[in-house]
mmCIF file with all atom_site columns, C-alpha atoms in Angstrom:
data_model
loop_
_atom_site.group_PDB
_atom_site.id
_atom_site.type_symbol
_atom_site.label_atom_id
_atom_site.label_alt_id
_atom_site.label_comp_id
_atom_site.label_asym_id
_atom_site.label_entity_id
_atom_site.label_seq_id
_atom_site.pdbx_PDB_ins_code
_atom_site.Cartn_x
_atom_site.Cartn_y
_atom_site.Cartn_z
_atom_site.occupancy
_atom_site.B_iso_or_equiv
_atom_site.pdbx_formal_charge
_atom_site.auth_seq_id
_atom_site.auth_comp_id
_atom_site.auth_asym_id
_atom_site.auth_atom_id
_atom_site.pdbx_PDB_model_num
ATOM 1   C CA . MET A 1 1   ? -57.061 -24.252 -98.693  1.00 73.00 ? 1   MET A CA 1
ATOM 2   C CA . VAL A 1 2   ? -53.325 -24.492 -97.480  1.00 70.00 ? 2   VAL A CA 1
ATOM 3   C CA . LYS A 1 3   ? -54.117 -21.244 -95.602  1.00 61.00 ? 3   LYS A CA 1
ATOM 4   C CA . GLU A 1 4   ? -50.360 -19.973 -97.144  1.00 65.00 ? 4   GLU A CA 1
ATOM 5   C CA . SER A 1 5   ? -49.691 -17.267 -99.347  1.00 60.00 ? 5   SER A CA 1
ATOM 6   C CA . GLU A 1 6   ? -48.848 -17.591 -102.997 1.00 63.00 ? 6   GLU A CA 1
ATOM 7   C CA . SER A 1 7   ? -45.642 -16.066 -102.955 1.00 58.00 ? 7   SER A CA 1
ATOM 8   C CA . TYR A 1 8   ? -45.036 -18.943 -99.856  1.00 55.00 ? 8   TYR A CA 1
ATOM 9   C CA . LEU A 1 9   ? -45.968 -21.228 -102.185 1.00 58.00 ? 9   LEU A CA 1
ATOM 10  C CA . TRP A 1 10  ? -44.212 -20.447 -105.236 1.00 59.00 ? 10  TRP A CA 1
ATOM 11  C CA . PRO A 1 11  ? -41.588 -18.091 -104.367 1.00 60.00 ? 11  PRO A CA 1
ATOM 12  C CA . ASN A 1 12  ? -40.092 -18.015 -107.636 1.00 62.00 ? 12  ASN A CA 1
ATOM 13  C CA . ALA A 1 13  ? -43.496 -17.234 -109.566 1.00 61.00 ? 13  ALA A CA 1
ATOM 14  C CA . ILE A 1 14  ? -43.268 -13.744 -109.744 1.00 58.00 ? 14  ILE A CA 1
ATOM 15  C CA . PRO A 1 15  ? -40.534 -11.850 -111.686 1.00 56.00 ? 15  PRO A CA 1
ATOM 16  C CA . PRO A 1 16  ? -38.514 -9.407  -108.984 1.00 55.00 ? 16  PRO A CA 1
ATOM 17  C CA . GLU A 1 17  ? -40.109 -6.560  -110.587 1.00 53.00 ? 17  GLU A CA 1
ATOM 18  C CA . ARG A 1 18  ? -43.741 -7.675  -110.632 1.00 50.00 ? 18  ARG A CA 1
ATOM 19  C CA . ALA A 1 19  ? -42.595 -8.413  -106.364 1.00 49.00 ? 19  ALA A CA 1
ATOM 20  C CA . ALA A 1 20  ? -41.469 -4.886  -106.362 1.00 48.00 ? 20  ALA A CA 1
ATOM 21  C CA . ARG A 1 21  ? -44.966 -3.085  -107.675 1.00 47.00 ? 21  ARG A CA 1
ATOM 22  C CA . VAL A 1 22  ? -47.298 -5.566  -106.259 1.00 45.00 ? 22  VAL A CA 1
ATOM 23  C CA . ALA A 1 23  ? -45.077 -4.085  -102.973 1.00 50.00 ? 23  ALA A CA 1
ATOM 24  C CA . GLN A 1 24  ? -45.298 -0.726  -103.320 1.00 63.00 ? 24  GLN A CA 1
ATOM 25  C CA . SER A 1 25  ? -49.381 -1.333  -104.379 1.00 81.00 ? 25  SER A CA 1
ATOM 26  C CA . GLU A 1 26  ? -49.543 -3.175  -100.967 1.00 95.00 ? 26  GLU A CA 1
ATOM 27  C CA . LEU A 1 27  ? -48.517 0.560   -99.430  1.00 95.00 ? 27  LEU A CA 1
ATOM 28  C CA . VAL A 1 28  ? -51.617 2.370   -99.495  1.00 96.00 ? 28  VAL A CA 1
ATOM 29  C CA . THR A 1 29  ? -50.301 5.656   -97.870  1.00 96.00 ? 29  THR A CA 1
ATOM 30  C CA . LEU A 1 30  ? -47.719 6.548   -95.834  1.00 97.00 ? 30  LEU A CA 1
ATOM 31  C CA . TYR A 1 31  ? -48.130 9.043   -92.179  1.00 97.00 ? 31  TYR A CA 1
ATOM 32  C CA . PRO A 1 32  ? -45.358 11.258  -91.184  1.00 97.00 ? 32  PRO A CA 1
ATOM 33  C CA . CYS A 1 33  ? -46.668 10.227  -87.423  1.00 96.00 ? 33  CYS A CA 1
ATOM 34  C CA . ARG A 1 34  ? -48.883 8.302   -85.688  1.00 96.00 ? 34  ARG A CA 1
ATOM 35  C CA . SER A 1 35  ? -50.984 11.736  -84.880  1.00 92.00 ? 35  SER A CA 1
ATOM 36  C CA . VAL A 1 36  ? -52.144 12.447  -88.216  1.00 96.00 ? 36  VAL A CA 1
ATOM 37  C CA . VAL A 1 37  ? -53.417 8.837   -88.899  1.00 97.00 ? 37  VAL A CA 1
ATOM 38  C CA . PRO A 1 38  ? -57.105 10.002  -89.723  1.00 97.00 ? 38  PRO A CA 1
ATOM 39  C CA . GLU A 1 39  ? -59.644 8.999   -87.052  1.00 96.00 ? 39  GLU A CA 1
ATOM 40  C CA . ALA A 1 40  ? -62.020 8.059   -89.772  1.00 97.00 ? 40  ALA A CA 1
ATOM 41  C CA . LEU A 1 41  ? -59.776 5.851   -90.721  1.00 98.00 ? 41  LEU A CA 1
ATOM 42  C CA . TRP A 1 42  ? -59.208 3.891   -87.477  1.00 97.00 ? 42  TRP A CA 1
ATOM 43  C CA . ASN A 1 43  ? -62.714 3.864   -87.387  1.00 97.00 ? 43  ASN A CA 1
ATOM 44  C CA . ARG A 1 44  ? -63.468 2.615   -90.734  1.00 98.00 ? 44  ARG A CA 1
ATOM 45  C CA . LEU A 1 45  ? -61.156 -0.560  -89.596  1.00 98.00 ? 45  LEU A CA 1
ATOM 46  C CA . PHE A 1 46  ? -62.705 -1.349  -86.497  1.00 97.00 ? 46  PHE A CA 1
ATOM 47  C CA . ASN A 1 47  ? -65.842 -0.802  -88.453  1.00 97.00 ? 47  ASN A CA 1
ATOM 48  C CA . GLU A 1 48  ? -65.187 -3.652  -91.273  1.00 97.00 ? 48  GLU A CA 1
ATOM 49  C CA . ALA A 1 49  ? -63.054 -6.103  -89.710  1.00 98.00 ? 49  ALA A CA 1
ATOM 50  C CA . THR A 1 50  ? -65.032 -9.550  -89.303  1.00 97.00 ? 50  THR A CA 1
ATOM 51  C CA . GLU A 1 51  ? -62.338 -11.848 -89.642  1.00 97.00 ? 51  GLU A CA 1
ATOM 52  C CA . GLN A 1 52  ? -59.609 -11.048 -87.357  1.00 97.00 ? 52  GLN A CA 1
ATOM 53  C CA . ILE A 1 53  ? -58.246 -7.733  -85.161  1.00 98.00 ? 53  ILE A CA 1
ATOM 54  C CA . SER A 1 54  ? -54.870 -8.191  -84.208  1.00 98.00 ? 54  SER A CA 1
ATOM 55  C CA . ILE A 1 55  ? -52.941 -5.283  -81.644  1.00 98.00 ? 55  ILE A CA 1
ATOM 56  C CA . LEU A 1 56  ? -49.090 -6.251  -80.870  1.00 98.00 ? 56  LEU A CA 1
ATOM 57  C CA . VAL A 1 57  ? -47.667 -2.745  -78.653  1.00 97.00 ? 57  VAL A CA 1
ATOM 58  C CA . TYR A 1 58  ? -45.873 -2.005  -75.751  1.00 94.00 ? 58  TYR A CA 1
ATOM 59  C CA . ALA A 1 59  ? -48.539 -0.611  -74.328  1.00 94.00 ? 59  ALA A CA 1
ATOM 60  C CA . GLY A 1 60  ? -50.656 1.383   -76.926  1.00 94.00 ? 60  GLY A CA 1
ATOM 61  C CA . LEU A 1 61  ? -52.201 3.190   -73.926  1.00 94.00 ? 61  LEU A CA 1
ATOM 62  C CA . PHE A 1 62  ? -53.747 5.503   -76.932  1.00 95.00 ? 62  PHE A CA 1
ATOM 63  C CA . LEU A 1 63  ? -56.568 2.814   -78.368  1.00 96.00 ? 63  LEU A CA 1
ATOM 64  C CA . PRO A 1 64  ? -58.595 2.551   -75.245  1.00 96.00 ? 64  PRO A CA 1
ATOM 65  C CA . GLU A 1 65  ? -57.761 6.408   -74.290  1.00 94.00 ? 65  GLU A CA 1
ATOM 66  C CA . GLN A 1 66  ? -59.491 7.518   -77.895  1.00 94.00 ? 66  GLN A CA 1
ATOM 67  C CA . ARG A 1 67  ? -61.814 5.181   -78.300  1.00 95.00 ? 67  ARG A CA 1
ATOM 68  C CA . PRO A 1 68  ? -63.849 5.062   -74.711  1.00 94.00 ? 68  PRO A CA 1
ATOM 69  C CA . LYS A 1 69  ? -65.915 1.634   -76.240  1.00 96.00 ? 69  LYS A CA 1
ATOM 70  C CA . LEU A 1 70  ? -63.078 -0.644  -77.665  1.00 97.00 ? 70  LEU A CA 1
ATOM 71  C CA . VAL A 1 71  ? -63.108 -2.513  -75.206  1.00 97.00 ? 71  VAL A CA 1
ATOM 72  C CA . ARG A 1 72  ? -67.450 -3.134  -76.280  1.00 96.00 ? 72  ARG A CA 1
ATOM 73  C CA . GLU A 1 73  ? -65.679 -2.736  -80.125  1.00 97.00 ? 73  GLU A CA 1
ATOM 74  C CA . LEU A 1 74  ? -63.595 -5.888  -79.378  1.00 97.00 ? 74  LEU A CA 1
ATOM 75  C CA . LYS A 1 75  ? -66.417 -7.525  -77.355  1.00 97.00 ? 75  LYS A CA 1
ATOM 76  C CA . ALA A 1 76  ? -68.318 -7.464  -80.508  1.00 97.00 ? 76  ALA A CA 1
ATOM 77  C CA . LYS A 1 77  ? -66.016 -8.065  -82.583  1.00 98.00 ? 77  LYS A CA 1
ATOM 78  C CA . ALA A 1 78  ? -65.811 -11.581 -81.002  1.00 97.00 ? 78  ALA A CA 1
ATOM 79  C CA . ALA A 1 79  ? -69.239 -12.574 -80.618  1.00 97.00 ? 79  ALA A CA 1
ATOM 80  C CA . ALA A 1 80  ? -69.300 -12.107 -84.185  1.00 97.00 ? 80  ALA A CA 1
ATOM 81  C CA . GLY A 1 81  ? -67.172 -14.784 -84.770  1.00 97.00 ? 81  GLY A CA 1
ATOM 82  C CA . ALA A 1 82  ? -63.746 -12.256 -85.173  1.00 97.00 ? 82  ALA A CA 1
ATOM 83  C CA . LYS A 1 83  ? -60.759 -13.731 -83.562  1.00 97.00 ? 83  LYS A CA 1
ATOM 84  C CA . VAL A 1 84  ? -58.960 -10.490 -81.424  1.00 98.00 ? 84  VAL A CA 1
ATOM 85  C CA . SER A 1 85  ? -55.700 -11.006 -80.289  1.00 97.00 ? 85  SER A CA 1
ATOM 86  C CA . VAL A 1 86  ? -54.144 -7.825  -78.042  1.00 98.00 ? 86  VAL A CA 1
ATOM 87  C CA . LEU A 1 87  ? -50.361 -8.164  -77.704  1.00 98.00 ? 87  LEU A CA 1
ATOM 88  C CA . LEU A 1 88  ? -48.733 -6.113  -74.776  1.00 97.00 ? 88  LEU A CA 1
ATOM 89  C CA . GLY A 1 89  ? -45.200 -6.074  -73.191  1.00 95.00 ? 89  GLY A CA 1
ATOM 90  C CA . ASP A 1 90  ? -44.388 -7.960  -70.041  1.00 95.00 ? 90  ASP A CA 1
ATOM 91  C CA . PRO A 1 91  ? -44.036 -4.945  -67.608  1.00 93.00 ? 91  PRO A CA 1
ATOM 92  C CA . ASP A 1 92  ? -41.394 -7.158  -65.728  1.00 91.00 ? 92  ASP A CA 1
ATOM 93  C CA . CYS A 1 93  ? -39.271 -7.753  -68.706  1.00 91.00 ? 93  CYS A CA 1
ATOM 94  C CA . ASP A 1 94  ? -35.778 -5.957  -70.176  1.00 89.00 ? 94  ASP A CA 1
ATOM 95  C CA . GLU A 1 95  ? -36.864 -5.392  -72.857  1.00 90.00 ? 95  GLU A CA 1
ATOM 96  C CA . VAL A 1 96  ? -40.003 -3.196  -72.030  1.00 87.00 ? 96  VAL A CA 1
ATOM 97  C CA . ARG A 1 97  ? -37.367 -1.491  -69.198  1.00 86.00 ? 97  ARG A CA 1
ATOM 98  C CA . ARG A 1 98  ? -34.964 -0.798  -72.287  1.00 86.00 ? 98  ARG A CA 1
ATOM 99  C CA . ARG A 1 99  ? -37.473 1.052   -74.175  1.00 81.00 ? 99  ARG A CA 1
ATOM 100 C CA . GLY A 1 100 ? -38.159 3.307   -71.712  1.00 73.00 ? 100 GLY A CA 1
ATOM 101 C CA . MET A 1 101 ? -34.781 4.268   -71.013  1.00 78.00 ? 101 MET A CA 1
ATOM 102 C CA . ASP A 1 102 ? -34.258 4.717   -75.372  1.00 73.00 ? 102 ASP A CA 1
ATOM 103 C CA . GLU A 1 103 ? -37.204 7.179   -74.968  1.00 74.00 ? 103 GLU A CA 1
ATOM 104 C CA . GLY A 1 104 ? -35.759 8.707   -71.670  1.00 71.00 ? 104 GLY A CA 1
ATOM 105 C CA . ILE A 1 105 ? -38.977 7.994   -69.770  1.00 71.00 ? 105 ILE A CA 1
ATOM 106 C CA . GLY A 1 106 ? -37.635 5.572   -67.372  1.00 70.00 ? 106 GLY A CA 1
ATOM 107 C CA . ASP A 1 107 ? -40.649 3.352   -65.999  1.00 79.00 ? 107 ASP A CA 1
ATOM 108 C CA . ALA A 1 108 ? -42.969 5.119   -67.820  1.00 83.00 ? 108 ALA A CA 1
ATOM 109 C CA . VAL A 1 109 ? -44.010 2.308   -70.451  1.00 88.00 ? 109 VAL A CA 1
ATOM 110 C CA . PRO A 1 110 ? -44.080 -0.273  -67.774  1.00 90.00 ? 110 PRO A CA 1
ATOM 111 C CA . THR A 1 111 ? -46.644 1.788   -65.716  1.00 91.00 ? 111 THR A CA 1
ATOM 112 C CA . LYS A 1 112 ? -48.727 2.222   -69.356  1.00 91.00 ? 112 LYS A CA 1
ATOM 113 C CA . ILE A 1 113 ? -48.635 -1.148  -69.759  1.00 94.00 ? 113 ILE A CA 1
ATOM 114 C CA . ARG A 1 114 ? -50.260 -1.396  -65.768  1.00 93.00 ? 114 ARG A CA 1
ATOM 115 C CA . ASN A 1 115 ? -52.888 0.891   -66.834  1.00 94.00 ? 115 ASN A CA 1
ATOM 116 C CA . VAL A 1 116 ? -53.634 -0.314  -70.685  1.00 95.00 ? 116 VAL A CA 1
ATOM 117 C CA . LEU A 1 117 ? -54.263 -3.664  -68.346  1.00 95.00 ? 117 LEU A CA 1
ATOM 118 C CA . THR A 1 118 ? -56.808 -1.853  -66.144  1.00 94.00 ? 118 THR A CA 1
ATOM 119 C CA . PHE A 1 119 ? -58.863 -0.948  -69.594  1.00 96.00 ? 119 PHE A CA 1
ATOM 120 C CA . TYR A 1 120 ? -58.707 -4.084  -71.421  1.00 96.00 ? 120 TYR A CA 1
ATOM 121 C CA . ARG A 1 121 ? -59.834 -6.175  -67.606  1.00 95.00 ? 121 ARG A CA 1
ATOM 122 C CA . PRO A 1 122 ? -63.816 -6.326  -68.828  1.00 95.00 ? 122 PRO A CA 1
ATOM 123 C CA . LEU A 1 123 ? -62.419 -8.693  -72.074  1.00 96.00 ? 123 LEU A CA 1
ATOM 124 C CA . GLN A 1 124 ? -61.024 -11.103 -69.044  1.00 94.00 ? 124 GLN A CA 1
ATOM 125 C CA . GLY A 1 125 ? -62.835 -14.766 -70.073  1.00 92.00 ? 125 GLY A CA 1
ATOM 126 C CA . VAL A 1 126 ? -64.172 -12.870 -72.907  1.00 95.00 ? 126 VAL A CA 1
ATOM 127 C CA . ARG A 1 127 ? -64.271 -15.836 -75.671  1.00 95.00 ? 127 ARG A CA 1
ATOM 128 C CA . GLY A 1 128 ? -62.808 -15.312 -78.849  1.00 96.00 ? 128 GLY A CA 1
ATOM 129 C CA . VAL A 1 129 ? -60.680 -12.427 -77.206  1.00 96.00 ? 129 VAL A CA 1
ATOM 130 C CA . ASP A 1 130 ? -56.886 -13.194 -76.426  1.00 95.00 ? 130 ASP A CA 1
ATOM 131 C CA . VAL A 1 131 ? -55.097 -10.693 -74.564  1.00 97.00 ? 131 VAL A CA 1
ATOM 132 C CA . ARG A 1 132 ? -51.160 -12.060 -74.106  1.00 97.00 ? 132 ARG A CA 1
ATOM 133 C CA . PHE A 1 133 ? -47.723 -10.305 -72.525  1.00 97.00 ? 133 PHE A CA 1
ATOM 134 C CA . HIS A 1 134 ? -44.742 -10.533 -74.952  1.00 96.00 ? 134 HIS A CA 1
ATOM 135 C CA . ARG A 1 135 ? -41.108 -10.144 -74.433  1.00 95.00 ? 135 ARG A CA 1
ATOM 136 C CA . THR A 1 136 ? -39.985 -9.534  -77.904  1.00 94.00 ? 136 THR A CA 1
ATOM 137 C CA . THR A 1 137 ? -37.395 -6.149  -78.632  1.00 91.00 ? 137 THR A CA 1
ATOM 138 C CA . LEU A 1 138 ? -41.061 -4.606  -80.864  1.00 90.00 ? 138 LEU A CA 1
ATOM 139 C CA . TYR A 1 139 ? -39.136 -3.259  -83.898  1.00 91.00 ? 139 TYR A CA 1
ATOM 140 C CA . ASN A 1 140 ? -43.160 -1.830  -85.038  1.00 95.00 ? 140 ASN A CA 1
ATOM 141 C CA . SER A 1 141 ? -46.427 -1.188  -83.267  1.00 96.00 ? 141 SER A CA 1
ATOM 142 C CA . ILE A 1 142 ? -48.814 -3.312  -85.370  1.00 98.00 ? 142 ILE A CA 1
ATOM 143 C CA . TYR A 1 143 ? -52.747 -3.568  -85.960  1.00 98.00 ? 143 TYR A CA 1
ATOM 144 C CA . ARG A 1 144 ? -54.371 -5.963  -88.130  1.00 98.00 ? 144 ARG A CA 1
ATOM 145 C CA . PHE A 1 145 ? -57.987 -5.755  -89.364  1.00 98.00 ? 145 PHE A CA 1
ATOM 146 C CA . ASP A 1 146 ? -58.212 -8.547  -92.286  1.00 97.00 ? 146 ASP A CA 1
ATOM 147 C CA . ASP A 1 147 ? -56.493 -7.770  -94.904  1.00 97.00 ? 147 ASP A CA 1
ATOM 148 C CA . GLU A 1 148 ? -55.527 -4.283  -93.558  1.00 98.00 ? 148 GLU A CA 1
ATOM 149 C CA . MET A 1 149 ? -53.260 -2.699  -91.205  1.00 98.00 ? 149 MET A CA 1
ATOM 150 C CA . LEU A 1 150 ? -50.895 0.058   -89.994  1.00 98.00 ? 150 LEU A CA 1
ATOM 151 C CA . VAL A 1 151 ? -47.644 -0.676  -89.112  1.00 98.00 ? 151 VAL A CA 1
ATOM 152 C CA . ASN A 1 152 ? -46.276 2.316   -86.703  1.00 97.00 ? 152 ASN A CA 1
ATOM 153 C CA . THR A 1 153 ? -42.572 2.406   -87.118  1.00 95.00 ? 153 THR A CA 1
ATOM 154 C CA . HIS A 1 154 ? -40.193 2.591   -84.303  1.00 91.00 ? 154 HIS A CA 1
ATOM 155 C CA . VAL A 1 155 ? -37.061 5.186   -84.155  1.00 89.00 ? 155 VAL A CA 1
ATOM 156 C CA . PHE A 1 156 ? -34.722 4.766   -81.458  1.00 88.00 ? 156 PHE A CA 1
ATOM 157 C CA . GLY A 1 157 ? -34.833 7.824   -79.093  1.00 82.00 ? 157 GLY A CA 1
ATOM 158 C CA . PHE A 1 158 ? -39.005 8.633   -79.967  1.00 86.00 ? 158 PHE A CA 1
ATOM 159 C CA . PRO A 1 159 ? -42.014 7.784   -78.711  1.00 84.00 ? 159 PRO A CA 1
ATOM 160 C CA . ALA A 1 160 ? -44.041 5.453   -81.156  1.00 87.00 ? 160 ALA A CA 1
ATOM 161 C CA . ALA A 1 161 ? -46.025 8.479   -81.699  1.00 89.00 ? 161 ALA A CA 1
ATOM 162 C CA . HIS A 1 162 ? -43.673 10.472  -82.923  1.00 92.00 ? 162 HIS A CA 1
ATOM 163 C CA . ALA A 1 163 ? -42.710 7.869   -85.511  1.00 94.00 ? 163 ALA A CA 1
ATOM 164 C CA . PRO A 1 164 ? -43.902 6.986   -89.252  1.00 97.00 ? 164 PRO A CA 1
ATOM 165 C CA . VAL A 1 165 ? -47.380 4.669   -90.373  1.00 98.00 ? 165 VAL A CA 1
ATOM 166 C CA . LEU A 1 166 ? -46.918 2.604   -92.868  1.00 97.00 ? 166 LEU A CA 1
ATOM 167 C CA . HIS A 1 167 ? -51.129 1.607   -93.732  1.00 98.00 ? 167 HIS A CA 1
ATOM 168 C CA . LEU A 1 168 ? -51.250 -1.603  -96.038  1.00 97.00 ? 168 LEU A CA 1
ATOM 169 C CA . ARG A 1 169 ? -53.292 -3.651  -97.898  1.00 97.00 ? 169 ARG A CA 1
ATOM 170 C CA . ARG A 1 170 ? -53.111 -7.713  -98.898  1.00 95.00 ? 170 ARG A CA 1
ATOM 171 C CA . LEU A 1 171 ? -52.767 -8.346  -102.315 1.00 91.00 ? 171 LEU A CA 1
ATOM 172 C CA . ALA A 1 172 ? -52.364 -11.293 -103.611 1.00 82.00 ? 172 ALA A CA 1
ATOM 173 C CA . GLY A 1 173 ? -48.934 -11.864 -104.799 1.00 76.00 ? 173 GLY A CA 1
ATOM 174 C CA . GLY A 1 174 ? -47.704 -9.624  -102.502 1.00 83.00 ? 174 GLY A CA 1
ATOM 175 C CA . ASP A 1 175 ? -44.881 -10.166 -99.596  1.00 87.00 ? 175 ASP A CA 1
ATOM 176 C CA . LEU A 1 176 ? -44.852 -6.938  -97.707  1.00 92.00 ? 176 LEU A CA 1
ATOM 177 C CA . PHE A 1 177 ? -48.632 -7.415  -95.837  1.00 95.00 ? 177 PHE A CA 1
ATOM 178 C CA . GLU A 1 178 ? -47.240 -11.110 -95.467  1.00 93.00 ? 178 GLU A CA 1
ATOM 179 C CA . MET A 1 179 ? -43.843 -10.567 -93.863  1.00 94.00 ? 179 MET A CA 1
ATOM 180 C CA . TYR A 1 180 ? -45.845 -8.212  -91.095  1.00 96.00 ? 180 TYR A CA 1
ATOM 181 C CA . THR A 1 181 ? -48.308 -10.598 -90.373  1.00 95.00 ? 181 THR A CA 1
ATOM 182 C CA . ASP A 1 182 ? -46.042 -13.406 -89.641  1.00 95.00 ? 182 ASP A CA 1
ATOM 183 C CA . SER A 1 183 ? -44.183 -11.341 -87.520  1.00 95.00 ? 183 SER A CA 1
ATOM 184 C CA . VAL A 1 184 ? -47.261 -11.132 -85.173  1.00 96.00 ? 184 VAL A CA 1
ATOM 185 C CA . ASP A 1 185 ? -47.496 -14.743 -85.895  1.00 96.00 ? 185 ASP A CA 1
ATOM 186 C CA . ARG A 1 186 ? -44.553 -14.847 -84.034  1.00 95.00 ? 186 ARG A CA 1
ATOM 187 C CA . VAL A 1 187 ? -44.585 -12.550 -80.909  1.00 96.00 ? 187 VAL A CA 1
ATOM 188 C CA . LEU A 1 188 ? -48.192 -14.590 -80.899  1.00 96.00 ? 188 LEU A CA 1
ATOM 189 C CA . ALA A 1 189 ? -46.543 -18.110 -80.351  1.00 95.00 ? 189 ALA A CA 1
ATOM 190 C CA . GLY A 1 190 ? -44.273 -16.900 -77.694  1.00 95.00 ? 190 GLY A CA 1
ATOM 191 C CA . SER A 1 191 ? -46.256 -14.818 -75.950  1.00 96.00 ? 191 SER A CA 1
ATOM 192 C CA . VAL A 1 192 ? -48.389 -16.104 -72.786  1.00 95.00 ? 192 VAL A CA 1
ATOM 193 C CA . PRO A 1 193 ? -51.685 -15.156 -70.897  1.00 95.00 ? 193 PRO A CA 1
ATOM 194 C CA . ALA A 1 194 ? -51.786 -11.876 -69.710  1.00 94.00 ? 194 ALA A CA 1
ATOM 195 C CA . TRP A 1 195 ? -54.433 -13.013 -66.573  1.00 83.00 ? 195 TRP A CA 1
ATOM 196 C CA . THR A 1 196 ? -52.707 -14.683 -64.073  1.00 71.00 ? 196 THR A CA 1
ATOM 197 C CA . GLU A 1 197 ? -52.423 -14.835 -60.317  1.00 47.00 ? 197 GLU A CA 1
ATOM 198 C CA . ALA A 1 198 ? -49.684 -13.279 -60.238  1.00 41.00 ? 198 ALA A CA 1
ATOM 199 C CA . VAL A 1 199 ? -50.738 -10.301 -62.993  1.00 45.00 ? 199 VAL A CA 1
ATOM 200 C CA . ALA A 1 200 ? -54.172 -9.954  -60.729  1.00 45.00 ? 200 ALA A CA 1
ATOM 201 C CA . ALA A 1 201 ? -51.913 -9.314  -58.152  1.00 42.00 ? 201 ALA A CA 1
#
C-alpha cells in the first residue's frame, strides 16, 4: 500500500542472522563474466517481464547487437503496460570519458553510446518508454526485469563484459535487491531525456 519494502518500514524486525540468510537467498547465481550469462536467461527475463524493465548502463551496445528485435520487444512491453527505462551515459560527460581512460580504450565509450542511441531511436516518443542520459560514476550496470535483475559489476581496468554478473531475485525481507533498485532510482532521478534537439544535432 505504501510502496515501500518491509525492511525499509521495519528495519529491526528481522534479526541480523536471518537478514544475512535472506540476502544469500536473493543471489540466484554468480556468473564469472557477462559473456557466460545464458542467452536463455536473457530471453526468459525479457519475455516474462510485465511491469518494469530498467536498463542502467553507459552504453550496453551488446544488447541491441545480440537482440535484433530488442526495440520491438521494448515497444511491445510498453504497449502491454510495462514501464521501460533505458539509462545511458551522457557521451559528453567527464564520467564517461574517464571510463574509457580507465579501460584503456580512449574515446570508445562515448562512440559506443552514440552508436547505441541510433538503435534506440525508434523508441523516441513511444508511450511508456523513457530513454535518458545520466552523468553518474557507474559502479554497476543493472538490468532489472520485475522482481529479478542482473547486476554486471564494474572492475577497474576491465571492460564490463569481462566482469562478474550477479543474478538477483527480490525476496520479502531482503535488502540486496532493494539496494540495487534504489541505485537505479537515484540515477533515474538525476537523468535527462536523451531526445533533444541538441542530441539530434
